[in-house]
Amino acid sequence: QVQLVESGGDLVQPGDSLRLSCRASGLTVEDYAVAWFRQAPGMDRKIVSCISSAAIIPYDFQRARFSIARDTSKNTVYLQMNNLTPEDTGVYFCAAVYGPGSNWCPSTARDGIDYWGTGTQVTVSS
């Protein structure tokens, strides 16, 4: 049975940092593009970062504040978020799309996602 389990969400103040984790079981992260999405209240899920199965991070996701990394020994993908603002508040989901050896990453939540995690809440508030 495939599971993606997110963790690391918290209530933090503006300017703080958080590292989210997406631990996979039942699949090998090296065979999947793994993406992080944020869903703010009343809004659709919006992609914030992705790492392809070939460990490529598309240019659009090479942001100064957010960085994504993969640890294949732990079958886990991380999202490091720095200098958080209230606009970063939401539920963060990881998602996996099968495709070994590919440079491809999804752009939207409708791009053929094979598996979703259940999410972790991030709240940025003073």
XYZ file of C-alpha atoms in Angstrom:
126
model
C 0.000 0.000 0.000
C 1.364 3.378 -1.037
C 1.476 6.143 1.517
C 2.833 9.663 1.491
C 3.048 11.099 4.991
C 3.756 14.776 5.468
C 5.090 16.247 8.689
C 6.745 19.374 10.003
C 3.880 21.844 9.788
C 3.519 24.274 12.663
C 2.364 27.694 13.824
C 5.247 30.100 13.300
C 5.879 33.824 13.164
C 6.698 35.841 10.047
C 10.369 35.487 9.185
C 10.661 31.995 10.684
C 11.712 28.860 8.837
C 10.206 25.391 8.594
C 11.255 22.136 7.013
C 8.464 19.879 5.831
C 9.000 16.181 5.216
C 7.197 13.812 2.867
C 8.007 10.223 3.763
C 7.008 7.655 1.173
C 6.220 4.000 1.680
C 5.143 1.474 -0.906
C 6.956 3.359 -3.653
C 10.495 4.497 -4.415
C 10.849 8.267 -4.665
C 13.561 7.868 -7.326
C 10.866 6.576 -9.707
C 8.526 9.533 -9.169
C 8.341 13.250 -9.576
C 7.453 14.513 -6.109
C 5.804 17.882 -5.734
C 4.656 20.077 -2.869
C 1.350 21.908 -3.112
C -0.170 24.536 -0.835
C -3.890 24.901 -0.318
C -5.034 28.096 1.342
C -8.564 28.252 2.811
C -11.141 28.386 0.046
C -8.518 28.114 -2.681
C -7.341 25.410 -5.082
C -4.110 23.549 -4.465
C -1.176 25.431 -5.956
C 2.203 23.891 -6.647
C 5.123 25.410 -4.751
C 7.984 23.101 -5.663
C 8.900 19.863 -7.344
C 11.791 17.499 -7.912
C 11.642 15.177 -10.882
C 12.498 11.488 -10.757
C 15.835 12.391 -12.387
C 16.415 14.822 -9.492
C 15.900 17.899 -11.666
C 14.317 20.957 -10.070
C 12.634 23.055 -12.756
C 13.816 26.664 -12.994
C 10.415 28.000 -11.928
C 10.846 26.247 -8.586
C 14.361 27.453 -7.861
C 13.150 30.070 -5.426
C 15.141 32.083 -2.959
C 12.874 31.247 -0.019
C 11.876 27.631 -0.747
C 14.114 24.710 -1.611
C 13.328 21.066 -2.239
C 15.584 18.110 -1.617
C 15.372 14.343 -1.817
C 16.988 11.744 0.455
C 16.733 8.418 -1.304
C 18.162 6.535 1.682
C 15.145 7.678 3.709
C 12.707 7.641 0.779
C 11.790 11.173 1.797
C 11.429 14.536 0.077
C 11.878 17.741 2.031
C 10.670 21.309 1.553
C 12.779 23.924 3.300
C 10.862 27.174 3.698
C 12.647 30.295 4.862
C 11.528 33.818 5.736
C 7.905 32.745 5.936
C 5.102 35.256 5.439
C 1.379 35.054 6.298
C 0.738 34.412 2.592
C 2.496 31.057 2.987
C -0.265 29.847 5.326
C -2.135 26.758 4.213
C -2.181 23.000 4.157
C 0.858 21.593 2.408
C 0.449 18.366 0.474
C 3.036 16.232 -1.230
C 2.145 14.388 -4.403
C 3.849 11.779 -6.546
C 3.702 11.113 -10.290
C 5.260 7.939 -11.693
C 7.951 8.325 -14.362
C 11.452 6.869 -13.858
C 14.349 8.807 -15.334
C 12.244 11.802 -16.294
C 12.934 15.534 -16.018
C 9.203 16.250 -15.923
C 7.296 17.816 -13.044
C 3.581 18.577 -12.761
C 2.432 22.170 -13.039
C -1.008 21.854 -11.488
C -2.929 19.551 -9.188
C -4.718 18.167 -12.252
C -1.556 16.910 -13.957
C -2.088 13.177 -13.503
C -1.087 12.888 -9.850
C -0.823 9.234 -8.864
C -0.686 9.668 -5.096
C -1.444 12.394 -2.566
C -0.520 12.732 1.063
C -3.013 13.920 3.663
C -1.313 17.243 4.303
C 0.337 19.195 7.082
C -0.838 22.597 8.317
C 1.454 25.605 8.169
C 0.246 28.791 9.818
C 2.299 31.954 9.711
C 0.976 34.585 12.078
C 2.241 37.166 14.506
